[in-house]
XYZ file of C-alpha atoms in Angstrom:
571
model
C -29.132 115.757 46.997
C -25.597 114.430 47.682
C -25.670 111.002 48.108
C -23.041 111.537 50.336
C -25.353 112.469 53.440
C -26.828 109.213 53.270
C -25.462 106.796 56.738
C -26.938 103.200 55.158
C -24.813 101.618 52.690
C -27.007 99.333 50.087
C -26.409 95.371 49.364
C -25.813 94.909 45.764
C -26.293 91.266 44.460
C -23.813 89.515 42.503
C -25.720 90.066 38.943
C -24.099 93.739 38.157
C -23.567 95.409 35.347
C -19.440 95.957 34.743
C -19.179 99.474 35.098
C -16.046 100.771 33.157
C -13.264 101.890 35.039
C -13.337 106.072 35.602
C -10.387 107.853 34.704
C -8.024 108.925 37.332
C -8.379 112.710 36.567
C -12.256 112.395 35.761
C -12.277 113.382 39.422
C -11.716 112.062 42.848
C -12.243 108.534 44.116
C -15.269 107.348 45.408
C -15.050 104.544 47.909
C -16.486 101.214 47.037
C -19.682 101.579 49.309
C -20.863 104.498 47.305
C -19.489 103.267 43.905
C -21.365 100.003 43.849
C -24.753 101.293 45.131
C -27.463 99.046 44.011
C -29.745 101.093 41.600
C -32.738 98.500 41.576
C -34.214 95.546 43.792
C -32.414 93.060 41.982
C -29.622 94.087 43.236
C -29.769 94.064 46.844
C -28.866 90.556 48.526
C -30.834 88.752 51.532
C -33.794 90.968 51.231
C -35.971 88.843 49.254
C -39.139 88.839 51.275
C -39.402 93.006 51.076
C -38.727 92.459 47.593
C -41.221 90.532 47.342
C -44.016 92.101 49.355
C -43.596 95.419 47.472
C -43.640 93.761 44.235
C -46.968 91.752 44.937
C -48.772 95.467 46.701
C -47.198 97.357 43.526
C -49.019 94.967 41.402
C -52.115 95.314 43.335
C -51.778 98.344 43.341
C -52.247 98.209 47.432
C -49.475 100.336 48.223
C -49.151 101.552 51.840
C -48.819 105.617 52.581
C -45.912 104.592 55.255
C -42.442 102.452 55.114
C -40.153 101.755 57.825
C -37.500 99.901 57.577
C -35.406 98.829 60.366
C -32.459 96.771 60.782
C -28.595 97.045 61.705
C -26.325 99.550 59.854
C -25.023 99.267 56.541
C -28.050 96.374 55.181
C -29.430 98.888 52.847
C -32.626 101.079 54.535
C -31.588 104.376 52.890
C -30.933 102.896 49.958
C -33.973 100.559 49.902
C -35.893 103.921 50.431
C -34.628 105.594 47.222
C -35.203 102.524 45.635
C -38.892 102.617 46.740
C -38.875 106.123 45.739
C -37.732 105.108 42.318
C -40.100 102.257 41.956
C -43.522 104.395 42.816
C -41.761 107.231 40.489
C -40.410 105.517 37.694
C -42.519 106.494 34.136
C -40.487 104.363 32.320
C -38.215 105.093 29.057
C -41.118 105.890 26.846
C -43.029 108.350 30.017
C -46.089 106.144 29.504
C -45.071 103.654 32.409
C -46.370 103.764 35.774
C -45.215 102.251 39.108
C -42.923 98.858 38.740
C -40.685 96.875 41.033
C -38.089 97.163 37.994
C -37.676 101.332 37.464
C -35.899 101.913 34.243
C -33.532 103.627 35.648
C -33.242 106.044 32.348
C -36.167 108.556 32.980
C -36.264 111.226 34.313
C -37.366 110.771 37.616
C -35.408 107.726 38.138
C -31.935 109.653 37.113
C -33.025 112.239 39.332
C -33.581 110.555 42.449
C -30.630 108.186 41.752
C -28.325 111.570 41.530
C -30.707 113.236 44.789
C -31.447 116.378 43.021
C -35.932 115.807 42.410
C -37.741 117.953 43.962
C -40.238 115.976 45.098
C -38.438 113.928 46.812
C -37.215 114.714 50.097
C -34.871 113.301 52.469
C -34.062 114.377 56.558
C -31.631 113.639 58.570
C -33.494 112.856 61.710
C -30.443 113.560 64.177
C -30.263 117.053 62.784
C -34.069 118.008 62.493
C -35.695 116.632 65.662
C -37.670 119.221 66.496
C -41.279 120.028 66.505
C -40.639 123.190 63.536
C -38.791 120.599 61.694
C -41.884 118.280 61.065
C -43.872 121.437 61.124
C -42.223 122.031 58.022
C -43.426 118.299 56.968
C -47.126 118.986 57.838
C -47.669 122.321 55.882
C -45.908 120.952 52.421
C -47.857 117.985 52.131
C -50.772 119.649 51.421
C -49.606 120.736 48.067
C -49.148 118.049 45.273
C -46.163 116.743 43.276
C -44.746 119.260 41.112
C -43.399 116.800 38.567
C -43.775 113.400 39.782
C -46.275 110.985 40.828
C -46.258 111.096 44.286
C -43.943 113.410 46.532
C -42.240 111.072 49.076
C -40.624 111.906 52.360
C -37.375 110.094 53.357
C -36.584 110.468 57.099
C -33.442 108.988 57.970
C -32.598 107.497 61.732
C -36.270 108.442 62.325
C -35.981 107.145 65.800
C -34.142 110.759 66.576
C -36.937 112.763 66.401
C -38.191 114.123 69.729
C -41.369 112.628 71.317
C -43.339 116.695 70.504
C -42.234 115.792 67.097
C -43.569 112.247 66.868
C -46.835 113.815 68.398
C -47.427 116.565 65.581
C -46.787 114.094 62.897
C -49.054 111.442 64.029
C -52.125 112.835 62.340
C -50.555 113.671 58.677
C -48.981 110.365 59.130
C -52.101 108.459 59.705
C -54.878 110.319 57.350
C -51.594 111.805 54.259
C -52.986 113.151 51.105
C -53.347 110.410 48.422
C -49.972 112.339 46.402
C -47.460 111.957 49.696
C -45.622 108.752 50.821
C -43.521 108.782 53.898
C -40.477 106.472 54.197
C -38.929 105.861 57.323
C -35.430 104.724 57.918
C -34.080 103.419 61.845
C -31.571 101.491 63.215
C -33.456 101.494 66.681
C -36.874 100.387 66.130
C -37.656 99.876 70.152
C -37.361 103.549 70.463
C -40.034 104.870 67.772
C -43.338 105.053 69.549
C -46.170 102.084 68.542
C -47.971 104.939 67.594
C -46.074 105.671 64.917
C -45.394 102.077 64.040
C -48.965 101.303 63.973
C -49.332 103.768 61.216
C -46.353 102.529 58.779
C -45.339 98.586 56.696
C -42.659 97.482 58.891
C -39.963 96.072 57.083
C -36.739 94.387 59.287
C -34.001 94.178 56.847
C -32.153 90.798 57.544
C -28.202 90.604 58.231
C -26.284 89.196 55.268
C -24.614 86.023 55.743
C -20.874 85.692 55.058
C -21.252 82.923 52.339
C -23.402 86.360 50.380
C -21.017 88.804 51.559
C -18.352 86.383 50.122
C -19.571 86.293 46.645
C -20.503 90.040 46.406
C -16.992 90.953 47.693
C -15.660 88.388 44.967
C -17.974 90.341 42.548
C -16.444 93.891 43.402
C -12.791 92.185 43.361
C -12.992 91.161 39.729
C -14.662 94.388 38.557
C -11.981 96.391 39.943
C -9.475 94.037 38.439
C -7.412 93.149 42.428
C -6.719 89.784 43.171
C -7.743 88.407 46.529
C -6.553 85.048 48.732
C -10.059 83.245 49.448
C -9.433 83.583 52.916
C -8.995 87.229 53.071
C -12.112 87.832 51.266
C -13.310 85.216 54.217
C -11.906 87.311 56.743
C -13.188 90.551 55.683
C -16.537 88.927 55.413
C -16.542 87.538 58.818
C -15.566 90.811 60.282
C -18.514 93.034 58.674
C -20.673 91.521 61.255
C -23.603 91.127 58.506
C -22.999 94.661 57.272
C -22.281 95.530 53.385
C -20.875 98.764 54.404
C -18.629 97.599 57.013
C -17.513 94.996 54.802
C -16.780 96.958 52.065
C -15.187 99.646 54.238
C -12.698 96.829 55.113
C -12.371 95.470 51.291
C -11.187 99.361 50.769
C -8.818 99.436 53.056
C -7.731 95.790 52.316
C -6.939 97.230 49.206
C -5.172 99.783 50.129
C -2.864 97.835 52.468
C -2.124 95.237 50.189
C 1.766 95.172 49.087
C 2.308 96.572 46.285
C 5.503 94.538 45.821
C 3.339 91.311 45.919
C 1.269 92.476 42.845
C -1.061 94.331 44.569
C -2.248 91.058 46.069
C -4.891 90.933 48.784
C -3.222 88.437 51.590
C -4.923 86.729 54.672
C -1.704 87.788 56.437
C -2.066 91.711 55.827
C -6.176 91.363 56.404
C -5.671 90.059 59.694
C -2.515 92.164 60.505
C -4.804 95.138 59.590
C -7.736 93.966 61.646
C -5.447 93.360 64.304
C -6.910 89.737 64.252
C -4.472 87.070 65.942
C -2.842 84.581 63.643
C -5.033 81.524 63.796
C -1.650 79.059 64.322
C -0.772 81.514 67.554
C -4.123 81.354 68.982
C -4.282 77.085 68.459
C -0.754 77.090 70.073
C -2.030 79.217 73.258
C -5.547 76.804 73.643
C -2.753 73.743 73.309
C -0.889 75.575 76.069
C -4.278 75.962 78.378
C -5.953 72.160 77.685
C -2.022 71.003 78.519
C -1.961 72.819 81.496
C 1.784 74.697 80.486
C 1.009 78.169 82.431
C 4.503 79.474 81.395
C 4.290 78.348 77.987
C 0.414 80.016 77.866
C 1.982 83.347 79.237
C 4.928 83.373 76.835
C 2.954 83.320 73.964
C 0.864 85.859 74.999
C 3.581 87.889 75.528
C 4.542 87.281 72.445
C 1.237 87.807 70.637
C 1.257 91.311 72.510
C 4.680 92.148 70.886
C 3.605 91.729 68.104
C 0.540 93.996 67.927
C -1.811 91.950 69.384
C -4.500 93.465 71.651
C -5.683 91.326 74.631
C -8.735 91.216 73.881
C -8.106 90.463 70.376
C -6.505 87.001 72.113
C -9.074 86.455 74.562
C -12.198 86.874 71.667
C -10.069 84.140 69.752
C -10.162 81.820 72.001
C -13.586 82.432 72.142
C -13.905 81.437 68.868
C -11.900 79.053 69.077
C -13.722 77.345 72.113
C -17.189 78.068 69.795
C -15.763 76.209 67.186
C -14.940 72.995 68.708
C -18.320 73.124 70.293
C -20.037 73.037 67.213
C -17.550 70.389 65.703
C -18.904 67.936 68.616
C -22.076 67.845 66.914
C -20.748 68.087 63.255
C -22.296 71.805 62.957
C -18.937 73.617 62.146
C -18.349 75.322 58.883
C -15.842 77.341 58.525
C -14.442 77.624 54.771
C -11.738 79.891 56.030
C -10.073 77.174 57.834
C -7.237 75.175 56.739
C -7.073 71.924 56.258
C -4.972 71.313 59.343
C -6.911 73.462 61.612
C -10.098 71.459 60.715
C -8.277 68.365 61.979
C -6.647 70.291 65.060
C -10.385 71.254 65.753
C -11.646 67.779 65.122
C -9.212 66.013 67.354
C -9.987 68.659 70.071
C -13.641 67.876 69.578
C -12.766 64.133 70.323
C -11.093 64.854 73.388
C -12.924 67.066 75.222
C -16.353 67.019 76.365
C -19.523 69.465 76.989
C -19.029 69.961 80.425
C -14.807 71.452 80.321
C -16.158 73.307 77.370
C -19.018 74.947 78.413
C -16.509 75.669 81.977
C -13.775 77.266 79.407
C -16.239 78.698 77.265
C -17.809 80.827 80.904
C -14.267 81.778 82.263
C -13.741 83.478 78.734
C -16.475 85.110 78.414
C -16.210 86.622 82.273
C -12.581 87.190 81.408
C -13.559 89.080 78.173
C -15.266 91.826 80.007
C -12.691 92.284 82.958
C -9.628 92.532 79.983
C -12.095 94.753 78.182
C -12.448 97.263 80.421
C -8.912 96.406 82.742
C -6.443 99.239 82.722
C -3.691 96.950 82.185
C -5.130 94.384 79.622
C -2.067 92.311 79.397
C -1.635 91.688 82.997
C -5.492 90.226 83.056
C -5.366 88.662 80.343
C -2.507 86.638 82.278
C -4.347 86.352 85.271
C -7.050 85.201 83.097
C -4.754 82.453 81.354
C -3.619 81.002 84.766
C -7.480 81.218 86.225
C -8.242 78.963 83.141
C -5.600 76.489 83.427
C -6.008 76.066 86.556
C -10.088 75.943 86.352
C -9.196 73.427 83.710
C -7.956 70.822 85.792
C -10.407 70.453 88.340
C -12.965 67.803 87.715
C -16.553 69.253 87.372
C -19.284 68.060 90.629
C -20.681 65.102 89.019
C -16.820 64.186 88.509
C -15.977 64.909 91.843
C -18.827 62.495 93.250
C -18.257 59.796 91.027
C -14.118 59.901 92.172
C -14.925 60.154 96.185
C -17.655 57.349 95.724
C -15.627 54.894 93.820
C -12.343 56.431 96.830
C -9.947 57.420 93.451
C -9.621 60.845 95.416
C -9.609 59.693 99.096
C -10.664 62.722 101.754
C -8.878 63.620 104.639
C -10.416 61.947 108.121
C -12.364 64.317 109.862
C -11.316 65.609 113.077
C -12.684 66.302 116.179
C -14.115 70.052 116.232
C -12.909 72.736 118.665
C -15.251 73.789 121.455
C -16.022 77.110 119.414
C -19.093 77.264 116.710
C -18.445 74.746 113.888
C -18.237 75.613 110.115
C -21.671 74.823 108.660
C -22.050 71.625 106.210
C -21.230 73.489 103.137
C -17.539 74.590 104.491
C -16.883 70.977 105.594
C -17.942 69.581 102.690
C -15.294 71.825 100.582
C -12.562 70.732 102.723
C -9.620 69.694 100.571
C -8.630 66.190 100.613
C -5.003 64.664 102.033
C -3.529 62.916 99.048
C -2.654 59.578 100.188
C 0.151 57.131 98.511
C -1.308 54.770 96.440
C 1.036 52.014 98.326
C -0.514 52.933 101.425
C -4.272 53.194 100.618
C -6.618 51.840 103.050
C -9.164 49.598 101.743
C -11.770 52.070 102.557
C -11.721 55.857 101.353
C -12.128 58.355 104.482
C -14.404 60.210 104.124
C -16.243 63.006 106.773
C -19.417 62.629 107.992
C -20.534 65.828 105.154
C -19.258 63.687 102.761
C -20.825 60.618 103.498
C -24.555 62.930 103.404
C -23.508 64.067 100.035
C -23.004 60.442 98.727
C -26.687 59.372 100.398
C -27.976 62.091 98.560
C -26.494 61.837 95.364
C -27.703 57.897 95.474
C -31.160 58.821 96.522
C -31.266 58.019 99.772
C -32.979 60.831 100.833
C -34.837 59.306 104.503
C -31.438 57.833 105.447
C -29.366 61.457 104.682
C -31.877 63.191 106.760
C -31.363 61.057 109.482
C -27.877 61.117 109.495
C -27.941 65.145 109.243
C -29.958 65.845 111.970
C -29.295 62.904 114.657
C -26.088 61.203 113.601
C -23.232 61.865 116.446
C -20.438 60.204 115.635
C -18.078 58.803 117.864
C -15.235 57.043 115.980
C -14.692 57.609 111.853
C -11.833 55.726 110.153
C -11.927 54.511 106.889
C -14.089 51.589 106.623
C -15.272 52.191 110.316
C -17.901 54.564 111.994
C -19.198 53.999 115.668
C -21.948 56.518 116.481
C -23.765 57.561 119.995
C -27.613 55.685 119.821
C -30.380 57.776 120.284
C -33.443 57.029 120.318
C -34.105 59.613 117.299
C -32.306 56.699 115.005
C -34.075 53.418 113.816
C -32.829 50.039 115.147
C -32.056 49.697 111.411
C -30.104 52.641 111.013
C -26.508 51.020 111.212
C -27.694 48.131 108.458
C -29.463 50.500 106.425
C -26.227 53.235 106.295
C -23.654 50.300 105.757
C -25.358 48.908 103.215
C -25.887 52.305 101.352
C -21.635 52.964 101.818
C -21.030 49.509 99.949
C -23.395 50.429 96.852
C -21.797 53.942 96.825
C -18.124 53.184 97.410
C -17.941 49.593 96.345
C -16.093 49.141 99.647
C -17.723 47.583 103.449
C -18.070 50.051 105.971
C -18.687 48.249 110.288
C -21.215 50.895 111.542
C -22.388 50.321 115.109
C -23.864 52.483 117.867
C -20.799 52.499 121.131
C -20.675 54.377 124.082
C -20.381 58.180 124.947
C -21.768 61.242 123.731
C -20.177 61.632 120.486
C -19.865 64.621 118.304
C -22.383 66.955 117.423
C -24.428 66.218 114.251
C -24.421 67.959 111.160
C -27.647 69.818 111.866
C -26.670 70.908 115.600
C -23.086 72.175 114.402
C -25.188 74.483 112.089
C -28.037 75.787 114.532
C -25.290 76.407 116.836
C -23.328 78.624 114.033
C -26.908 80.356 113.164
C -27.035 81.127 116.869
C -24.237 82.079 116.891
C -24.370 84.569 114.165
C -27.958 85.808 115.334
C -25.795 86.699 118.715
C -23.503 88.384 116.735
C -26.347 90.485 114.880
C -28.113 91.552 117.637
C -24.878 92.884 119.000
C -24.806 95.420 116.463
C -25.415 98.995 117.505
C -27.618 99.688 114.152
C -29.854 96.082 115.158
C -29.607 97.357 118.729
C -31.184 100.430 118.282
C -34.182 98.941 115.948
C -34.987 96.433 118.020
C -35.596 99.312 120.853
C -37.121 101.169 118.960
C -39.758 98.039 117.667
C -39.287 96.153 121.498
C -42.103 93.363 119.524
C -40.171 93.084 116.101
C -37.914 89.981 115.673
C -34.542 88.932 113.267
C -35.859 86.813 110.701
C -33.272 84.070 110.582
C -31.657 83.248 107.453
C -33.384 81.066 104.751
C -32.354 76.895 105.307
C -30.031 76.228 102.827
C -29.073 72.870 103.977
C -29.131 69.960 101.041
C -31.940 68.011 102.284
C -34.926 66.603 100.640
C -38.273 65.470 101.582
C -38.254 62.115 102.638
């Protein structure tokens, strides 16, 4: 068969033999992926556990009648399949050999499955024979041995295609084969071939190949073919096969292809990422400069720019990512990146220095949210824009534990609360979100204000947990100024209540507070301004013609009011 119908490009190792250099009219060209096809085990890269396991069970001769292997595209399953098919095949170069995890590679069974053309061994396409005749086909030919070779092996590629009446007929020639018939599976979605037919096969998850491998066996390829390559373009190219020997040497083709001629032929980082579409790295520090600097206009214009040049949004936005990933990691020394530059590392270092977990992990979130809405936005530029200014601006806002520490120690001084209107007040969480008044520094008072939602925030935050509770449900406050708060007594308040509360203000704020009970009614506490809102919102409800009507219809039914969300904790 043509190797040409095969999907899975192999991973050849760094050890090959120098094939000599075909003559341009010896026929057409044949792209790298098929050219440099690994013809034994040794030469596939970062499988060295299956290569292992079938060399151990062909030595034992314990050799299972089923294979699947699974894993993303372009690690090698087809090609590990042939290789297996070679292997159990292979008689060796004097026809006296039997089965080896080395085939020859010069009989006549191994040149014959390497050019596709034995008869005995057969490979489907899955995705074009899913149906039940299909594996009918399967079922009635095993029965009848090898005509020339050892054993006659089935290769089903993307088996995961077949339909489920097809999985069903082959389940019993797959469990109980004849002793002459192996079956080889191939899939790149394992979680959609039934356990019944995994149960039956040697599961074999073909890993992802890291760059550093993909590096060397790209480096490999570029010598044999006689191009010269910048390190980090081979880098690049690497990065961007995702794992993948096909991909990557897909991109190495067309790398080559791209690369000026002018120049020597040259492969440049420059044209890679120009032909990847890849943002320059300098461009994409310059923007993060512009966001952790706050300089909106500055982040927008290079953007801009960026996008004149070719530069897809999202390309921008997934930099950043990276970008954001890779001063995370520097933070706790895990980043290794030999594509870098010497000054990146040490823009990437200082940044590491400067900024901590919390803004990261907060950058690192609005990017990644940001990454989907430019992904999918009509206009990408204009959200990637809105995207830059939602950043910036996220950027400079302190995170809670921040925000605590600042209105506890009064460096961001809240605005004095005022006396609500007769209508339903905002519940605790709205007041509590209330911006604050900046304040000149000449004219600070030597107390921060701070509202009475506040002030239950700081009790809680300092674990006075009894003394908030109090304070939410019976505190009615009468006077607040900074430094100052008179309250109405109640009996619901202990005699110590005033001592206890000033004394927990001066540990929190550093600053004395005068509380005292005075005269009058005084404001509603926290907890009555929010049962009056919930009543007034279940008055609201039942005022709805839909609630209306079911609570006619069920005259004994009744709303079930909204879960308690209020911050309070057992005392």
């Amino acid at each position: 068969m043509d190797d040409s119908a095969d999907d899975d490009t192999p991973m050849l190792g760094m050890d090959l033999p120098e094939a000599p250099p075909a003559p341009a009219s010896s026929g057409p060209y044949r792209v790298l992926a098929r050219k440099y096809r690994p013809q034994t085990f040794a030469e596939l890269i970062g499988q060295d556990a299956m290569v292992k396991t079938l060399g151990n069970a062909i030595a034992r001769d314990r050799l299972a009648h089923a294979f699947l292997m699974t894993g993303v595209r372009g690690v090698g399953k087809t090609s590990t399949a042939r290789l297996i098919a070679k292997a159990l095949n292979c008689i060796g170069p004097d026809g006296q050999g039997g089965p080896t995890i080395d085939p020859c590679g010069v009989c006549e069974p191994c040149r014959a499955i390497t050019e596709g053309r034995h008869i005995d061994v057969i490979e489907m396409d899955a995705a074009s024979n899913t149906g039940v005749d299909d594996v009918r086909e399967i079922i009635e030919a095993v029965r009848y041995a090898a005509v020339s070779a050892r054993y006659k092996i089935y290769i089903v590629d993307e088996v995961h295609m077949l339909s489920r009446n097809a999985f069903n007929a082959l389940l019993k020639t797959l469990e109980e084969p004849p002793p002459h018939v192996k079956f080889l599976f191939a899939t790149t979605e394992v979680n959609k071939v039934p356990v019944t037919v995994l149960s039956r096969c040697q599961r074999f998850d073909l890993r992802r190949i890291t760059p550093d491998m993909l590096f060397a066996h790209f480096s490999s390829i570029l010598q044999k073919e006689g191009v010269e390559a910048e390190a980090p373009a081979i880098w690049l190219i690497a990065s961007a096969a995702e794992g993948s020997v096909r991909d990557g040497l897909s991109i190495l083709d067309q790398a080559i292809a791209h690369a000026d001629l002018d120049g020597g032929g040259k492969v440049s980082a420059e044209q890679v990422r120009a032909m990847l579409g890849l943002s320059d790295r300098s461009s994409i520090a310059g923007l993060m400069g512009a966001i952790l600097e706050g300089n909106s206009g500055g982040a927008i214009d290079l953007a801009r720019a960026q996008y004149a040049l070719g530069i897809e949004p999202v390309a921008m936005v997934r930099g950043l990512m990276d970008l954001t990933h890779a001063i995370t990691l520097a933070k706790v020394s895990r980043h290794e990146d030999p594509a870098l530059a010497e000054a990146d590392r040490e823009r990437i270092g200082d940044w590491a220095q400067k900024l901590g977990f919390a803004p990261l992990n907060r950058l690192w979130q609005l990017l990644l949210k940001g990454h989907e809405e430019v992904l999918r936005a009509n206009n990408p530029l204009e959200h990637l824009e809105m995207l830059l200014l939602r950043v910036i601006y996220a950027a400079s806002m302190p995170d809670p534990g921040e925000l605590a520490k600042l209105l506890a120690s009064g460096a961001i001084p809240a605005a004095p609360q005022v006396a609500p209107s007769p209508a339903p007040a905002a519940d605790r969480a709205s007041t509590a979100s209330a911006p604050a008044a900046p304040v000149d520094a000449a004219s600070e008072p030597p107390a921060a204000a701070l509202t009475v939602a506040q002030i239950h925030q700081l009790l809680e935050s300092t674990g006075n947990h009894r003394l908030a509770v109090d304070l939410y449900d019976h505190l009615r406050v009468i006077e607040l100024e900074p430094g100052t708060l008179v309250f109405a007594p109640t009996a619901r308040l202990a005699d110590s209540f005033a001592r206890d509360l000033a004394d927990a203000l001066l540990a929190a704020t550093g600053n004395r507070w005068q509380v005292r009970a005075g005269g009058g009614e005084g404001r509603s506490s926290l907890g009555q301004m929010r049962a009056a809102k919930l009543a007034d919102n279940d008055a609201r409800i039942r005022e709805l013609p839909v609630v209306r009507a079911a609570l006619a219809a069920f005259p004994d039914a009744e709303l079930e009011p909204p879960g308690d969300n209020r911050h309070r904790s057992n005392p």
